[in-house]
Tab-separated table of C-alpha atoms in Angstrom:
chain	number	residue	atom	x	y	z
X	1	MET	CA	-13.210	14.071	-16.503
X	2	SER	CA	-9.909	12.372	-16.686
X	3	ALA	CA	-8.897	8.730	-15.797
X	4	GLY	CA	-6.261	10.120	-13.425
X	5	ARG	CA	-2.759	8.800	-13.229
X	6	VAL	CA	-0.906	6.395	-10.885
X	7	ILE	CA	2.874	6.201	-10.898
X	8	VAL	CA	4.838	3.717	-8.694
X	9	GLN	CA	8.519	4.202	-9.008
X	10	GLU	CA	11.837	3.802	-7.233
X	11	ALA	CA	13.440	6.971	-8.599
X	12	PRO	CA	13.268	10.287	-6.757
X	13	PHE	CA	11.090	13.034	-8.198
X	14	GLU	CA	10.698	16.770	-7.836
X	15	PRO	CA	7.264	17.614	-6.548
X	16	ALA	CA	7.444	21.300	-7.817
X	17	ASP	CA	8.022	20.045	-11.383
X	18	VAL	CA	5.224	17.501	-11.185
X	19	LEU	CA	2.827	20.057	-9.769
X	20	ARG	CA	3.671	22.698	-12.407
X	21	ASP	CA	2.981	20.178	-15.177
X	22	PHE	CA	-0.211	18.977	-13.418
X	23	ALA	CA	-1.656	22.462	-13.168
X	24	ARG	CA	-0.381	23.811	-16.599
X	25	GLY	CA	-2.819	24.990	-19.233
X	26	ARG	CA	-6.009	24.389	-17.301
X	27	GLY	CA	-9.046	26.587	-17.804
X	28	ASP	CA	-11.455	24.031	-16.467
X	29	VAL	CA	-10.468	24.054	-12.862
X	30	GLY	CA	-10.325	26.694	-10.138
X	31	ALA	CA	-8.490	24.513	-7.551
X	32	VAL	CA	-5.377	22.336	-7.485
X	33	VAL	CA	-4.546	20.772	-4.114
X	34	SER	CA	-1.323	18.727	-3.475
X	35	PHE	CA	0.110	16.830	-0.615
X	36	THR	CA	3.772	15.658	-0.424
X	37	GLY	CA	4.949	13.004	2.054
X	38	LEU	CA	8.586	13.113	3.329
X	39	VAL	CA	10.804	10.667	5.099
X	40	ARG	CA	11.161	11.757	8.744
X	41	ASP	CA	13.044	10.451	11.764
X	42	ALA	CA	11.710	7.273	13.308
X	43	ASP	CA	9.790	7.410	16.576
X	44	ALA	CA	12.605	5.383	18.013
X	45	GLY	CA	15.335	7.880	17.118
X	46	PRO	CA	17.353	9.259	14.301
X	47	LEU	CA	16.714	7.501	11.042
X	48	VAL	CA	19.608	6.070	8.959
X	49	THR	CA	17.451	4.941	5.962
X	50	MET	CA	13.897	3.924	5.251
X	51	GLN	CA	12.982	1.000	3.014
X	52	ILE	CA	9.632	0.708	1.365
X	53	GLU	CA	8.524	-2.715	0.046
X	54	HIS	CA	5.445	-2.999	-2.180
X	55	TYR	CA	3.355	-5.583	-4.054
X	56	PRO	CA	3.978	-4.958	-7.759
X	57	GLY	CA	0.663	-5.295	-9.648
X	58	MET	CA	-1.611	-4.947	-6.636
X	59	THR	CA	-0.158	-1.570	-5.786
X	60	GLU	CA	-1.105	-0.054	-9.141
X	61	ARG	CA	-4.489	-1.809	-9.128
X	62	ALA	CA	-5.415	-0.680	-5.486
X	63	ILE	CA	-4.344	2.899	-6.059
X	64	GLY	CA	-6.045	2.915	-9.453
X	65	ARG	CA	-9.373	2.063	-7.818
X	66	MET	CA	-8.914	4.809	-5.114
X	67	VAL	CA	-8.276	7.282	-7.903
X	68	GLU	CA	-11.308	6.268	-9.830
X	69	THR	CA	-13.509	6.544	-6.722
X	70	ALA	CA	-12.106	10.040	-5.991
X	71	ILE	CA	-12.674	11.310	-9.545
X	72	ARG	CA	-16.253	10.047	-9.497
X	73	ARG	CA	-17.171	11.199	-5.981
X	74	TRP	CA	-15.717	14.755	-6.179
X	75	SER	CA	-16.032	15.312	-9.962
X	76	LEU	CA	-12.348	15.794	-10.310
X	77	ALA	CA	-10.963	17.182	-13.564
X	78	ASP	CA	-7.721	15.340	-12.907
X	79	CYS	CA	-5.946	13.357	-10.225
X	80	LEU	CA	-2.381	12.114	-9.772
X	81	VAL	CA	-0.698	9.707	-7.350
X	82	ILE	CA	3.043	9.123	-7.310
X	83	HIS	CA	4.454	6.717	-4.667
X	84	ARG	CA	8.054	5.549	-4.392
X	85	HIS	CA	9.399	2.256	-3.132
X	86	GLY	CA	12.941	1.105	-2.295
X	87	GLU	CA	15.521	2.844	-0.152
X	88	MET	CA	15.365	6.553	0.806
X	89	ARG	CA	16.927	8.900	3.260
X	90	LYS	CA	15.598	11.467	5.690
X	91	GLY	CA	13.941	14.457	3.924
X	92	GLU	CA	13.476	12.675	0.615
X	93	VAL	CA	10.019	12.783	-0.992
X	94	ILE	CA	8.104	9.505	-0.566
X	95	MET	CA	4.913	10.299	-2.324
X	96	MET	CA	2.650	12.899	-3.741
X	97	VAL	CA	-1.070	13.328	-4.369
X	98	ALA	CA	-2.531	16.039	-6.594
X	99	THR	CA	-6.193	16.765	-7.311
X	100	ALA	CA	-7.801	19.293	-9.672
X	101	ALA	CA	-11.468	20.400	-9.360
X	102	ARG	CA	-13.736	23.335	-10.152
X	103	HIS	CA	-13.930	24.314	-6.462
X	104	ARG	CA	-11.426	23.851	-3.642
X	105	ALA	CA	-13.677	22.011	-1.240
X	106	ASP	CA	-13.827	19.033	-3.625
X	107	ALA	CA	-10.043	19.145	-4.331
X	108	PHE	CA	-9.211	19.217	-0.654
X	109	ALA	CA	-11.632	16.385	0.305
X	110	ALA	CA	-10.471	14.173	-2.519
X	111	ALA	CA	-6.841	14.653	-1.565
X	112	GLU	CA	-7.628	13.722	2.095
X	113	PHE	CA	-9.599	10.717	1.031
X	114	LEU	CA	-6.669	9.552	-1.138
X	115	MET	CA	-4.158	10.122	1.672
X	116	ASP	CA	-6.292	8.151	4.182
X	117	TYR	CA	-6.700	5.209	1.810
X	118	LEU	CA	-3.092	5.211	0.609
X	119	LYS	CA	-1.989	4.924	4.299
X	120	SER	CA	-3.787	1.675	5.041
X	121	ARG	CA	-5.160	0.195	1.768
X	122	ALA	CA	-2.255	0.546	-0.610
X	123	PRO	CA	0.200	-2.445	-0.381
X	124	PHE	CA	3.313	-0.589	0.927
X	125	TRP	CA	5.320	-1.563	3.977
X	126	LYS	CA	7.874	0.744	5.569
X	127	LYS	CA	10.883	-0.404	7.412
X	128	GLU	CA	12.960	2.048	9.410
X	129	LEU	CA	16.673	1.593	9.954
X	130	THR	CA	18.097	3.366	12.991
X	131	GLU	CA	21.382	2.971	14.786
X	132	ASP	CA	19.551	0.395	17.113
X	133	GLY	CA	18.576	-1.781	14.165
X	134	ALA	CA	15.807	-2.253	11.611
X	135	GLU	CA	12.088	-2.278	12.427
X	136	TRP	CA	8.882	-2.618	10.400
X	137	VAL	CA	6.589	0.358	10.981
X	138	ALA	CA	3.472	-0.790	12.724
X	139	ALA	CA	0.125	0.373	11.372
X	140	LYS	CA	-1.803	2.740	13.663
X	141	GLU	CA	-5.362	2.241	14.962
X	142	ALA	CA	-5.963	5.981	14.070
X	143	ASP	CA	-5.139	5.265	10.392
X	144	GLU	CA	-7.906	2.616	10.277
X	145	GLU	CA	-10.290	4.906	12.081
X	146	ALA	CA	-9.584	7.709	9.552
X	147	LEU	CA	-11.253	5.502	6.860
X	148	ARG	CA	-14.568	5.528	8.634
X	149	ARG	CA	-15.309	9.086	7.804
X	150	TRP	CA	-15.446	8.317	4.102
M	1	MET	CA	-0.755	-25.126	-7.956
M	2	ILE	CA	-1.049	-21.645	-6.542
M	3	ASP	CA	1.495	-18.882	-6.156
M	4	VAL	CA	1.794	-17.805	-2.525
M	5	LEU	CA	3.478	-14.475	-1.854
M	6	TYR	CA	4.815	-13.036	1.409
M	7	PHE	CA	5.652	-9.390	2.190
M	8	ALA	CA	7.476	-7.434	4.905
M	9	TRP	CA	8.093	-9.391	8.164
M	10	VAL	CA	6.031	-12.336	6.966
M	11	ARG	CA	8.502	-12.728	4.038
M	12	GLU	CA	11.413	-12.419	6.438
M	13	ARG	CA	10.018	-15.085	8.807
M	14	ILE	CA	9.225	-17.530	6.052
M	15	GLY	CA	12.445	-16.766	4.216
M	16	VAL	CA	11.213	-16.549	0.645
M	17	PRO	CA	9.239	-13.843	-1.167
M	18	ARG	CA	7.055	-16.323	-3.125
M	19	GLU	CA	6.598	-20.030	-3.772
M	20	GLN	CA	4.401	-22.405	-5.584
M	21	VAL	CA	2.232	-24.493	-3.393
M	22	GLU	CA	0.250	-27.639	-4.127
M	23	THR	CA	-2.897	-27.353	-2.068
M	24	GLN	CA	-6.426	-28.658	-1.557
M	25	ALA	CA	-7.395	-25.624	0.537
M	26	ARG	CA	-10.637	-23.898	-0.409
M	27	THR	CA	-10.175	-20.787	1.740
M	28	VAL	CA	-7.451	-18.530	2.936
M	29	ALA	CA	-7.906	-19.986	6.433
M	30	GLU	CA	-7.443	-23.558	5.176
M	31	LEU	CA	-4.354	-22.578	3.274
M	32	VAL	CA	-2.920	-21.016	6.470
M	33	GLU	CA	-3.584	-24.273	8.322
M	34	GLU	CA	-1.833	-26.298	5.700
M	35	LEU	CA	1.203	-23.996	5.663
M	36	LYS	CA	1.430	-23.972	9.446
M	37	GLY	CA	1.586	-27.778	9.429
M	38	ARG	CA	4.658	-27.727	7.105
M	39	GLU	CA	7.553	-26.264	9.120
M	40	ALA	CA	8.211	-24.148	12.163
M	41	ARG	CA	8.965	-21.063	10.172
M	42	TYR	CA	5.395	-21.092	8.797
M	43	ALA	CA	3.993	-21.706	12.270
M	44	ALA	CA	6.001	-18.692	13.502
M	45	ALA	CA	4.786	-16.418	10.692
M	46	PHE	CA	1.142	-17.402	11.089
M	47	ALA	CA	1.124	-17.701	14.853
M	48	ASP	CA	-1.163	-14.633	15.239
M	49	VAL	CA	-3.403	-14.327	12.188
M	50	SER	CA	-5.108	-11.259	13.601
M	51	ALA	CA	-1.802	-9.441	12.822
M	52	LEU	CA	-1.998	-10.520	9.177
M	53	ARG	CA	-3.939	-9.522	6.055
M	54	ALA	CA	-4.350	-11.423	2.852
M	55	ALA	CA	-5.037	-10.698	-0.785
M	56	VAL	CA	-6.473	-13.169	-3.313
M	57	ASP	CA	-5.519	-12.416	-6.921
M	58	GLN	CA	-4.362	-8.926	-5.740
M	59	ASP	CA	-7.620	-8.055	-4.019
M	60	LEU	CA	-7.562	-7.552	-0.260
M	61	VAL	CA	-9.923	-9.879	1.496
M	62	ASP	CA	-12.149	-8.869	4.396
M	63	ASP	CA	-11.408	-12.045	6.323
M	64	PHE	CA	-9.681	-15.398	6.009
M	65	SER	CA	-12.933	-17.281	5.196
M	66	ALA	CA	-12.515	-15.858	1.675
M	67	SER	CA	-12.478	-18.492	-1.121
M	68	ILE	CA	-9.265	-19.300	-3.011
M	69	GLU	CA	-10.862	-21.712	-5.419
M	70	GLY	CA	-9.598	-20.904	-8.967
M	71	ALA	CA	-7.222	-18.258	-7.657
M	72	ARG	CA	-3.868	-17.849	-9.230
M	73	GLU	CA	-2.124	-16.084	-6.309
M	74	VAL	CA	-2.594	-15.548	-2.619
M	75	ALA	CA	-0.488	-12.972	-0.625
M	76	PHE	CA	0.053	-12.645	3.100
M	77	PHE	CA	1.320	-9.467	4.730
M	78	PRO	CA	1.029	-7.240	7.820
M	79	PRO	CA	-1.310	-4.246	7.880
M	80	MET	CA	-0.117	-1.817	5.218
M	81	THR	CA	1.879	1.369	5.990
M	82	GLY	CA	1.819	3.498	2.868
M	83	GLY	CA	1.533	7.248	2.409
């Protein structure tokens, strides 16, 4: 088992490169699952830019705990979370989760668990800038409910 | 002295990202009451605490009755929107 990895950065990254390195040279796992989150248009209309604020220190700590839990609960061989902050444009990659396990059910479940927790328990706040102005994205009740299944 | 941090619209309403506060408060709720008594901008930011979350020393608290005794930093923010 690995300790997993958490990366919080402003710079863009290429998910295909990250995934290739994550999966490379592994004989211990039969499954690698990844999720990539992209910036999309705001519900209010076309997006100009998105700004993501975070809480340095707490962010790494909170995600680190989620990763530890996922590794233990689904016996993951490895786990990676990359999440960006700062300003980004439509279509840019915001974040990525990758999990590696012996069997796919564990890799899928762990990735979903991490996504549900990242949504409402990692200290990030999104602000959408459209032609009508800037607005903080409101948390959704459904995101909170999604945590109950775990 | 305790460091108080604000994020997202809480930071915008209060006007600073962090500040040092001299306080006798023993809980998050008591700290909120002290801050609200200071100036209108705090009262505006803390008007509806059900819309707010808090972290004590970088751990999210379940509710505002959480102790801040011995804490180095307390943060206030809206529900998180990561992922």
